[in-house]
Amino acid sequence: MDINSIKNIKSFKALAKENLTSELYEYLVGGADDLRTFQRNITAWSQYQIRPRRLIDVSKIDTSTELFGQQVNAPIVLAPIGILGMFHPEGASGSTKAAKNKNLAAITSTVTNQSYQTIVETANYTPWFQLYPTTNINARNTLVKRAEDNGCKVLVWTIDVPVVGNREKHAKMLVDNVHGRAAKMGNLHDLIGPDDIFHSPSMTWEFLDWLKQNTKMKILLKGIMTHEDARIAVDRGADGIIISNHGGRQLESDLSTIECLEEVVKEVAGKIPVLIDGGIRRGTDVFKALALGATAVCIGRPYVYGLAVAGQKGVERVLEILTEELERNMRLAGVTDISKFNTNFVQKAQDMIQ
Ligand SMILES: Cc1cc2nc3c(=O)[nH]c(=O)nc-3n(C[C@H](O)[C@H](O)[C@H](O)COP(=O)(O)O)c2cc1C
């Protein structure tokens, strides 16, 4: 198949469905409870409209930006997804290589088939490392140290999994394939035992203090949804925030992420970068996030569709589509580079304000 003939994320999703077993596909597209947060993540983007400006010279558009000291071609980051090897043998090494080839940032999960070190060596690229602080303190500390020793500059601590969400549709899949296998995987097999779990219900803000004292890596908190927590994150020295509800897979009935963006951006007041993920499927979604004050977006399922369809090349095509869509929309709306985004470029649709 000519991968360039795939024009949008929706088509990638349809092709991924053909390539995956129904169980695996359901696991990928699924979420918690009745999927209301998952669906809200997608539909909420439609409630914001773009306000385009005219007669601006848009013959040159620059989507590049800097994220935590790294110069990237666009503010689009690969979100951490566990066990990518289930979707394609190239797994996290393939998606990381794709990010490298497109000069974009990527985050790899704690729960990857290969170790972080192997991914770094195979991809010849250093992704950010996502930390699930396991219940085993020695394992937790070693995970942090190993990431840093392998050149990682940005540690993403996922804070929305004190317990796994209620994923009824793929509960069996989780138990059989994810939790059962996680302990045997790349980063964890020599660190945790049968009684340890990879997330930890006892974590509090004090672990951020510990991280600040014990590593030079930048620390991002992934899973912030309120201005109250954004305030604590800033006060306690986090280097960045990712607004996220885990793609609607954890708590159900919380707000969509875009609905939280304004309150978090206002509270943070430019002190640290605010990233966002959840439901981003088009360049217009990326545009709206940036206009509302996000420094960058992360994408989850869309690149896994690409991986399932054609491995690394599929991820590259997904990244190309989103970056091209962003560029086209910036041109159409009169935004010549990332620094020109501001809230005047977007408004909540009047007929939808409740
Ligand atoms: C199959 C799957 C596995 C995931 N695994 C992880 C993980 O290991 N660590 C993590 O922090 N988030 C994980 N997430 C959440 C993503 O990082 C991200 O927050 C979410 O997918 C964003 O929403 P989107 O898929 O609508 O783009 C996972 C999401 C999915 C769909």
CSV table of C-alpha atoms and ligand atoms in Angstrom, one decimal:
chain,number,residue,atom,x,y,z
A,1,MET,CA,0.0,0.0,0.0
A,2,ASP,CA,1.2,3.5,-0.8
A,3,ILE,CA,1.2,5.1,2.7
A,4,ASN,CA,1.1,8.5,1.1
A,5,SER,CA,-2.4,7.8,-0.2
A,6,ILE,CA,-3.7,7.9,3.4
A,7,LYS,CA,-4.8,11.4,4.0
A,8,ASN,CA,-6.1,11.7,7.5
A,9,ILE,CA,-6.2,10.1,11.0
A,10,LYS,CA,-9.7,8.7,10.4
A,11,SER,CA,-8.5,6.6,7.5
A,12,PHE,CA,-5.5,5.4,9.6
A,13,LYS,CA,-8.0,4.3,12.3
A,14,ALA,CA,-10.1,2.3,9.8
A,15,LEU,CA,-7.0,0.6,8.5
A,16,ALA,CA,-5.7,-0.1,12.0
A,17,LYS,CA,-9.0,-1.8,12.7
A,18,GLU,CA,-8.4,-4.2,9.8
A,19,ASN,CA,-4.9,-5.0,10.9
A,20,LEU,CA,-5.5,-5.7,14.6
A,21,THR,CA,-7.5,-8.4,16.3
A,22,SER,CA,-10.8,-7.1,17.6
A,23,GLU,CA,-9.7,-7.5,21.2
A,24,LEU,CA,-6.5,-5.4,20.6
A,25,TYR,CA,-8.4,-2.8,18.6
A,26,GLU,CA,-11.0,-2.5,21.4
A,27,TYR,CA,-8.2,-2.1,23.9
A,28,LEU,CA,-6.7,0.7,21.9
A,29,VAL,CA,-9.8,2.7,21.2
A,30,GLY,CA,-11.5,1.9,24.6
A,31,GLY,CA,-11.8,3.9,27.8
A,32,ALA,CA,-13.3,3.9,31.2
A,33,ASP,CA,-16.9,3.1,32.2
A,34,ASP,CA,-19.3,4.3,29.4
A,35,LEU,CA,-16.6,6.2,27.5
A,36,ARG,CA,-18.2,9.6,28.3
A,37,THR,CA,-14.8,11.3,29.0
A,38,PHE,CA,-13.2,9.6,26.0
A,39,GLN,CA,-16.0,11.0,23.8
A,40,ARG,CA,-16.0,14.4,25.4
A,41,ASN,CA,-12.2,14.6,24.7
A,42,ILE,CA,-13.0,14.3,21.0
A,43,THR,CA,-16.2,16.3,20.6
A,44,ALA,CA,-15.1,19.3,22.8
A,45,TRP,CA,-12.6,20.4,20.2
A,46,SER,CA,-15.6,21.2,17.9
A,47,GLN,CA,-16.9,23.6,20.4
A,48,TYR,CA,-14.1,26.0,19.8
A,49,GLN,CA,-14.0,28.0,16.5
A,50,ILE,CA,-11.0,29.6,14.8
A,51,ARG,CA,-11.0,33.4,14.2
A,52,PRO,CA,-8.9,33.9,11.1
A,53,ARG,CA,-7.0,37.1,10.2
A,54,ARG,CA,-6.6,38.2,6.6
A,55,LEU,CA,-4.1,39.9,4.4
A,56,ILE,CA,-1.0,38.7,6.3
A,57,ASP,CA,1.9,37.5,4.3
A,58,VAL,CA,1.7,33.7,4.9
A,59,SER,CA,4.0,32.7,2.1
A,60,LYS,CA,6.4,31.3,4.8
A,61,ILE,CA,5.1,29.4,7.8
A,62,ASP,CA,7.4,28.2,10.6
A,63,THR,CA,5.9,25.5,12.8
A,64,SER,CA,9.2,24.9,14.7
A,65,THR,CA,9.6,25.6,18.4
A,66,GLU,CA,11.7,24.7,21.4
A,67,LEU,CA,10.6,22.3,24.1
A,68,PHE,CA,12.7,21.9,27.2
A,69,GLY,CA,15.9,22.8,25.4
A,70,GLN,CA,15.1,20.7,22.3
A,71,GLN,CA,14.5,22.3,19.0
A,72,VAL,CA,11.7,20.5,17.2
A,73,ASN,CA,9.9,20.9,13.8
A,74,ALA,CA,6.5,21.3,15.4
A,75,PRO,CA,4.9,21.4,18.9
A,76,ILE,CA,3.5,17.8,18.4
A,77,VAL,CA,4.8,15.2,20.8
A,78,LEU,CA,4.3,11.4,20.9
A,79,ALA,CA,2.5,10.6,24.1
A,80,PRO,CA,3.6,7.5,26.1
A,81,ILE,CA,1.7,4.4,25.1
A,82,GLY,CA,2.4,1.1,26.9
A,83,ILE,CA,3.4,-2.1,25.2
A,84,LEU,CA,3.5,-0.7,21.6
A,85,GLY,CA,5.0,-4.1,20.6
A,86,MET,CA,1.5,-5.5,20.8
A,87,PHE,CA,0.5,-3.3,17.8
A,88,HIS,CA,3.5,-3.8,15.6
A,89,PRO,CA,6.8,-5.7,16.1
A,90,GLU,CA,8.7,-2.4,15.7
A,91,GLY,CA,7.0,-1.1,18.8
A,92,ALA,CA,8.4,1.9,20.7
A,93,SER,CA,11.7,1.7,18.8
A,94,GLY,CA,9.8,2.2,15.6
A,95,SER,CA,7.7,5.1,16.9
A,96,THR,CA,10.8,6.7,18.5
A,97,LYS,CA,12.7,6.4,15.2
A,98,ALA,CA,9.7,8.0,13.4
A,99,ALA,CA,9.9,11.0,15.9
A,100,LYS,CA,13.6,11.3,15.2
A,101,ASN,CA,13.1,11.3,11.4
A,102,LYS,CA,10.5,14.0,11.7
A,103,ASN,CA,12.5,15.9,14.3
A,104,LEU,CA,9.7,15.8,16.9
A,105,ALA,CA,9.8,14.9,20.6
A,106,ALA,CA,8.6,11.5,21.8
A,107,ILE,CA,7.8,10.1,25.3
A,108,THR,CA,8.3,6.4,25.9
A,109,SER,CA,6.3,4.6,28.6
A,110,THR,CA,7.7,2.8,31.6
A,111,VAL,CA,5.8,-0.3,30.3
A,112,THR,CA,7.6,-1.0,27.0
A,113,ASN,CA,8.6,-4.3,25.5
A,114,GLN,CA,12.2,-3.2,25.3
A,115,SER,CA,14.1,-1.3,27.9
A,116,TYR,CA,14.6,2.4,27.6
A,117,GLN,CA,18.3,1.8,27.0
A,118,THR,CA,17.5,-0.5,24.0
A,119,ILE,CA,15.1,2.0,22.6
A,120,VAL,CA,17.6,4.8,22.8
A,121,GLU,CA,20.3,2.6,21.2
A,122,THR,CA,18.0,1.2,18.5
A,123,ALA,CA,16.4,4.5,17.5
A,124,ASN,CA,19.7,6.4,18.1
A,125,TYR,CA,17.5,9.1,19.7
A,126,THR,CA,16.7,10.0,23.3
A,127,PRO,CA,13.0,10.2,24.0
A,128,TRP,CA,11.5,11.6,27.2
A,129,PHE,CA,10.9,8.9,29.7
A,130,GLN,CA,7.4,8.4,31.3
A,131,LEU,CA,7.5,7.2,34.8
A,132,TYR,CA,5.0,5.0,36.6
A,133,PRO,CA,6.3,5.0,40.1
A,134,THR,CA,5.9,1.4,41.1
A,135,THR,CA,5.0,0.3,44.6
A,136,ASN,CA,8.6,-0.9,44.9
A,137,ILE,CA,10.7,2.1,46.0
A,138,ASN,CA,14.0,0.6,44.9
A,139,ALA,CA,12.6,-0.1,41.4
A,140,ARG,CA,11.2,3.5,41.3
A,141,ASN,CA,14.5,5.0,42.1
A,142,THR,CA,16.4,2.8,39.7
A,143,LEU,CA,14.0,3.6,36.9
A,144,VAL,CA,14.7,7.3,37.4
A,145,LYS,CA,18.5,6.7,37.6
A,146,ARG,CA,18.5,4.5,34.5
A,147,ALA,CA,16.6,7.1,32.4
A,148,GLU,CA,19.1,9.8,33.4
A,149,ASP,CA,22.1,7.5,32.8
A,150,ASN,CA,20.9,6.9,29.3
A,151,GLY,CA,20.8,10.6,28.5
A,152,CYS,CA,17.1,11.4,29.2
A,153,LYS,CA,16.6,15.1,29.6
A,154,VAL,CA,12.8,15.1,30.4
A,155,LEU,CA,11.0,12.8,32.9
A,156,VAL,CA,7.3,12.6,32.6
A,157,TRP,CA,5.6,11.5,35.8
A,158,THR,CA,2.1,10.2,35.2
A,159,ILE,CA,0.0,11.1,38.1
A,160,ASP,CA,-3.5,10.0,37.1
A,161,VAL,CA,-3.1,6.3,37.8
A,162,PRO,CA,-3.4,5.7,41.6
A,163,VAL,CA,-5.4,2.7,40.4
A,164,VAL,CA,-6.3,1.6,36.9
A,165,GLY,CA,-9.6,3.0,35.6
A,166,ASN,CA,-12.7,0.8,35.1
A,167,ARG,CA,-12.1,-0.5,31.6
A,168,GLU,CA,-14.9,-3.0,31.4
A,169,LYS,CA,-14.6,-3.8,27.7
A,170,HIS,CA,-11.0,-4.7,27.9
A,171,ALA,CA,-10.6,-5.8,31.5
A,172,LYS,CA,-9.6,-9.3,30.5
A,173,MET,CA,-7.1,-8.0,28.0
A,174,LEU,CA,-5.6,-5.8,30.7
A,175,VAL,CA,-5.2,-8.6,33.2
A,176,ASP,CA,-3.9,-11.2,30.7
A,177,ASN,CA,-1.7,-9.1,28.5
A,178,VAL,CA,-0.9,-5.8,30.1
A,179,HIS,CA,-0.5,-6.3,33.9
A,180,GLY,CA,0.6,-9.8,33.6
A,181,ARG,CA,3.3,-9.0,31.1
A,182,ALA,CA,4.3,-5.6,32.3
A,183,ALA,CA,6.4,-7.0,35.1
A,184,LYS,CA,8.3,-9.1,32.7
A,185,MET,CA,9.1,-6.2,30.3
A,186,GLY,CA,12.1,-4.2,29.3
A,187,ASN,CA,12.3,-1.7,32.1
A,188,LEU,CA,10.8,-3.7,34.9
A,189,HIS,CA,11.7,-7.4,34.6
A,190,ASP,CA,14.7,-7.2,36.8
A,191,LEU,CA,13.2,-4.6,39.2
A,192,ILE,CA,9.8,-5.7,40.4
A,193,GLY,CA,8.4,-8.8,41.8
A,194,PRO,CA,5.0,-10.5,41.6
A,195,ASP,CA,3.7,-8.4,44.5
A,196,ASP,CA,4.6,-5.0,43.0
A,197,ILE,CA,2.5,-3.1,40.7
A,198,PHE,CA,3.8,-0.5,38.2
A,199,HIS,CA,1.6,2.3,39.4
A,200,SER,CA,1.3,3.4,43.0
A,201,PRO,CA,-1.7,4.5,45.0
A,202,SER,CA,0.3,6.0,47.8
A,203,MET,CA,2.1,8.7,45.8
A,204,THR,CA,1.8,12.3,46.9
A,205,TRP,CA,3.4,15.6,46.0
A,206,GLU,CA,6.4,14.7,48.2
A,207,PHE,CA,7.7,12.5,45.4
A,208,LEU,CA,8.1,15.6,43.3
A,209,ASP,CA,10.4,17.1,46.0
A,210,TRP,CA,12.4,13.8,45.9
A,211,LEU,CA,12.7,14.0,42.1
A,212,LYS,CA,13.8,17.6,42.2
A,213,GLN,CA,16.5,16.7,44.7
A,214,ASN,CA,17.6,13.5,43.0
A,215,THR,CA,17.7,14.2,39.3
A,216,LYS,CA,18.8,16.9,36.9
A,217,MET,CA,16.1,15.9,34.4
A,218,LYS,CA,13.2,18.3,33.8
A,219,ILE,CA,10.2,17.0,35.6
A,220,LEU,CA,6.8,17.1,33.9
A,221,LEU,CA,3.5,16.1,35.6
A,222,LYS,CA,1.2,14.3,33.3
A,223,GLY,CA,-2.5,14.2,34.3
A,224,ILE,CA,-3.1,17.7,35.7
A,225,MET,CA,-6.8,18.7,35.2
A,226,THR,CA,-7.4,21.6,37.6
A,227,HIS,CA,-5.9,25.1,38.3
A,228,GLU,CA,-5.6,24.0,42.0
A,229,ASP,CA,-3.1,21.2,41.1
A,230,ALA,CA,-1.4,23.4,38.5
A,231,ARG,CA,-0.7,26.0,41.3
A,232,ILE,CA,0.9,23.3,43.5
A,233,ALA,CA,2.9,22.0,40.6
A,234,VAL,CA,4.4,25.4,39.9
A,235,ASP,CA,5.0,26.2,43.6
A,236,ARG,CA,6.8,22.9,44.1
A,237,GLY,CA,9.1,23.3,41.2
A,238,ALA,CA,7.6,21.2,38.3
A,239,ASP,CA,9.2,22.1,35.0
A,240,GLY,CA,6.1,21.5,33.0
A,241,ILE,CA,2.5,20.2,33.0
A,242,ILE,CA,0.7,17.9,30.7
A,243,ILE,CA,-3.0,18.4,30.9
A,244,SER,CA,-4.3,14.9,30.4
A,245,ASN,CA,-7.1,12.5,31.5
A,246,HIS,CA,-5.2,9.6,30.0
A,247,GLY,CA,-7.3,9.6,26.9
A,248,GLY,CA,-10.5,9.0,28.9
A,249,ARG,CA,-9.1,5.7,30.3
A,250,GLN,CA,-9.0,6.6,34.0
A,251,LEU,CA,-11.6,8.6,35.8
A,252,GLU,CA,-14.8,8.8,33.8
A,253,SER,CA,-17.0,12.0,33.7
A,254,ASP,CA,-14.2,14.4,34.2
A,255,LEU,CA,-14.0,17.3,31.8
A,256,SER,CA,-12.4,17.0,28.4
A,257,THR,CA,-8.8,18.3,28.5
A,258,ILE,CA,-9.4,21.3,26.2
A,259,GLU,CA,-12.0,22.5,28.7
A,260,CYS,CA,-9.3,22.6,31.4
A,261,LEU,CA,-6.7,24.4,29.3
A,262,GLU,CA,-7.8,27.9,30.0
A,263,GLU,CA,-8.0,27.6,33.8
A,264,VAL,CA,-4.6,25.9,33.9
A,265,VAL,CA,-2.9,28.4,31.5
A,266,LYS,CA,-4.3,31.3,33.5
A,267,GLU,CA,-3.0,29.9,36.8
A,268,VAL,CA,0.4,29.0,35.5
A,269,ALA,CA,0.8,32.5,33.9
A,270,GLY,CA,3.7,31.5,31.6
A,271,LYS,CA,5.9,30.3,34.5
A,272,ILE,CA,6.3,26.8,33.0
A,273,PRO,CA,5.2,25.2,29.7
A,274,VAL,CA,1.7,23.7,29.6
A,275,LEU,CA,1.2,20.7,27.2
A,276,ILE,CA,-2.1,19.0,26.5
A,277,ASP,CA,-3.3,15.6,25.2
A,278,GLY,CA,-6.6,14.0,24.5
A,279,GLY,CA,-8.7,13.7,21.4
A,280,ILE,CA,-6.4,15.6,19.1
A,281,ARG,CA,-7.1,14.2,15.6
A,282,ARG,CA,-6.7,17.2,13.3
A,283,GLY,CA,-4.3,20.1,12.7
A,284,THR,CA,-7.3,22.4,13.7
A,285,ASP,CA,-7.2,20.8,17.2
A,286,VAL,CA,-3.5,21.5,17.5
A,287,PHE,CA,-4.1,25.1,16.3
A,288,LYS,CA,-6.9,25.6,18.9
A,289,ALA,CA,-4.7,24.2,21.7
A,290,LEU,CA,-1.8,26.5,20.8
A,291,ALA,CA,-4.2,29.5,20.5
A,292,LEU,CA,-5.5,28.8,24.0
A,293,GLY,CA,-2.0,28.9,25.4
A,294,ALA,CA,-0.7,25.4,25.2
A,295,THR,CA,3.1,25.1,24.5
A,296,ALA,CA,2.6,21.8,22.6
A,297,VAL,CA,0.2,18.9,22.2
A,298,CYS,CA,0.8,15.2,22.7
A,299,ILE,CA,-1.0,12.6,20.6
A,300,GLY,CA,-1.7,9.1,21.7
A,301,ARG,CA,-4.0,6.8,19.7
A,302,PRO,CA,-3.4,8.5,16.3
A,303,TYR,CA,0.2,7.4,16.1
A,304,VAL,CA,-0.6,3.9,17.3
A,305,TYR,CA,-3.0,3.6,14.3
A,306,GLY,CA,-0.1,4.5,12.1
A,307,LEU,CA,2.2,2.0,13.9
A,308,ALA,CA,-0.5,-0.8,13.5
A,309,VAL,CA,-0.8,0.0,9.8
A,310,ALA,CA,2.8,0.3,8.7
A,311,GLY,CA,5.2,0.4,11.7
A,312,GLN,CA,7.7,3.3,11.8
A,313,LYS,CA,6.6,4.5,8.3
A,314,GLY,CA,3.0,4.6,9.4
A,315,VAL,CA,3.9,6.8,12.5
A,316,GLU,CA,5.9,9.0,10.2
A,317,ARG,CA,3.0,9.5,7.9
A,318,VAL,CA,0.7,10.3,10.9
A,319,LEU,CA,3.1,12.9,12.1
A,320,GLU,CA,3.4,14.3,8.6
A,321,ILE,CA,-0.4,14.6,8.2
A,322,LEU,CA,-0.8,16.5,11.5
A,323,THR,CA,2.1,18.8,10.9
A,324,GLU,CA,1.0,19.6,7.4
A,325,GLU,CA,-2.6,20.2,8.6
A,326,LEU,CA,-1.3,22.5,11.3
A,327,GLU,CA,0.8,24.4,8.8
A,328,ARG,CA,-2.1,24.8,6.3
A,329,ASN,CA,-4.4,26.0,9.1
A,330,MET,CA,-1.8,28.5,10.3
A,331,ARG,CA,-1.6,29.8,6.7
A,332,LEU,CA,-5.4,30.0,6.3
A,333,ALA,CA,-5.7,31.8,9.6
A,334,GLY,CA,-2.8,34.2,9.3
A,335,VAL,CA,-0.4,32.8,11.9
A,336,THR,CA,3.1,32.8,10.6
A,337,ASP,CA,5.0,31.1,13.4
A,338,ILE,CA,4.3,29.5,16.8
A,339,SER,CA,5.1,32.7,18.7
A,340,LYS,CA,2.2,34.5,17.0
A,341,PHE,CA,-0.5,32.3,18.5
A,342,ASN,CA,-2.8,34.1,21.0
A,343,THR,CA,-6.3,33.7,22.3
A,344,ASN,CA,-7.8,36.1,19.7
A,345,PHE,CA,-7.4,33.2,17.2
A,346,VAL,CA,-10.0,31.1,18.9
A,347,GLN,CA,-13.4,31.5,20.6
A,348,LYS,CA,-15.9,29.1,22.2
A,349,ALA,CA,-18.8,28.9,19.8
A,350,GLN,CA,-21.6,31.2,21.1
A,351,ASP,CA,-24.4,28.7,20.4
A,352,MET,CA,-22.6,26.2,22.5
A,353,ILE,CA,-21.8,28.2,25.6
A,354,GLN,CA,-24.0,27.0,28.4
B,1,LIG,C1,-3.4,2.0,24.5
B,1,LIG,C2,-3.0,3.1,25.4
B,1,LIG,C3,-1.9,2.9,26.3
B,1,LIG,C4,-1.5,4.0,27.1
B,1,LIG,N1,-0.4,3.8,27.9
B,1,LIG,C5,0.1,4.8,28.6
B,1,LIG,C6,1.2,4.7,29.4
B,1,LIG,O1,1.9,3.6,29.5
B,1,LIG,N2,1.6,5.7,30.2
B,1,LIG,C7,0.9,6.9,30.2
B,1,LIG,O2,1.3,7.9,30.9
B,1,LIG,N3,-0.2,7.1,29.4
B,1,LIG,C8,-0.6,6.1,28.6
B,1,LIG,N4,-1.7,6.3,27.8
B,1,LIG,C9,-2.3,7.6,27.7
B,1,LIG,C10,-1.6,8.4,26.6
B,1,LIG,O3,-0.3,8.8,27.0
B,1,LIG,C11,-2.4,9.8,26.4
B,1,LIG,O4,-2.6,10.5,27.6
B,1,LIG,C12,-3.7,9.6,25.6
B,1,LIG,O5,-3.6,8.5,24.7
B,1,LIG,C13,-4.1,10.8,24.9
B,1,LIG,O6,-5.3,10.7,24.3
B,1,LIG,P1,-5.5,10.4,22.7
B,1,LIG,O7,-5.3,8.9,22.6
B,1,LIG,O8,-6.9,10.7,22.5
B,1,LIG,O9,-4.5,11.2,21.9
B,1,LIG,C14,-2.2,5.2,27.0
B,1,LIG,C15,-3.2,5.4,26.1
B,1,LIG,C16,-3.6,4.4,25.3
B,1,LIG,C17,-4.7,4.6,24.3
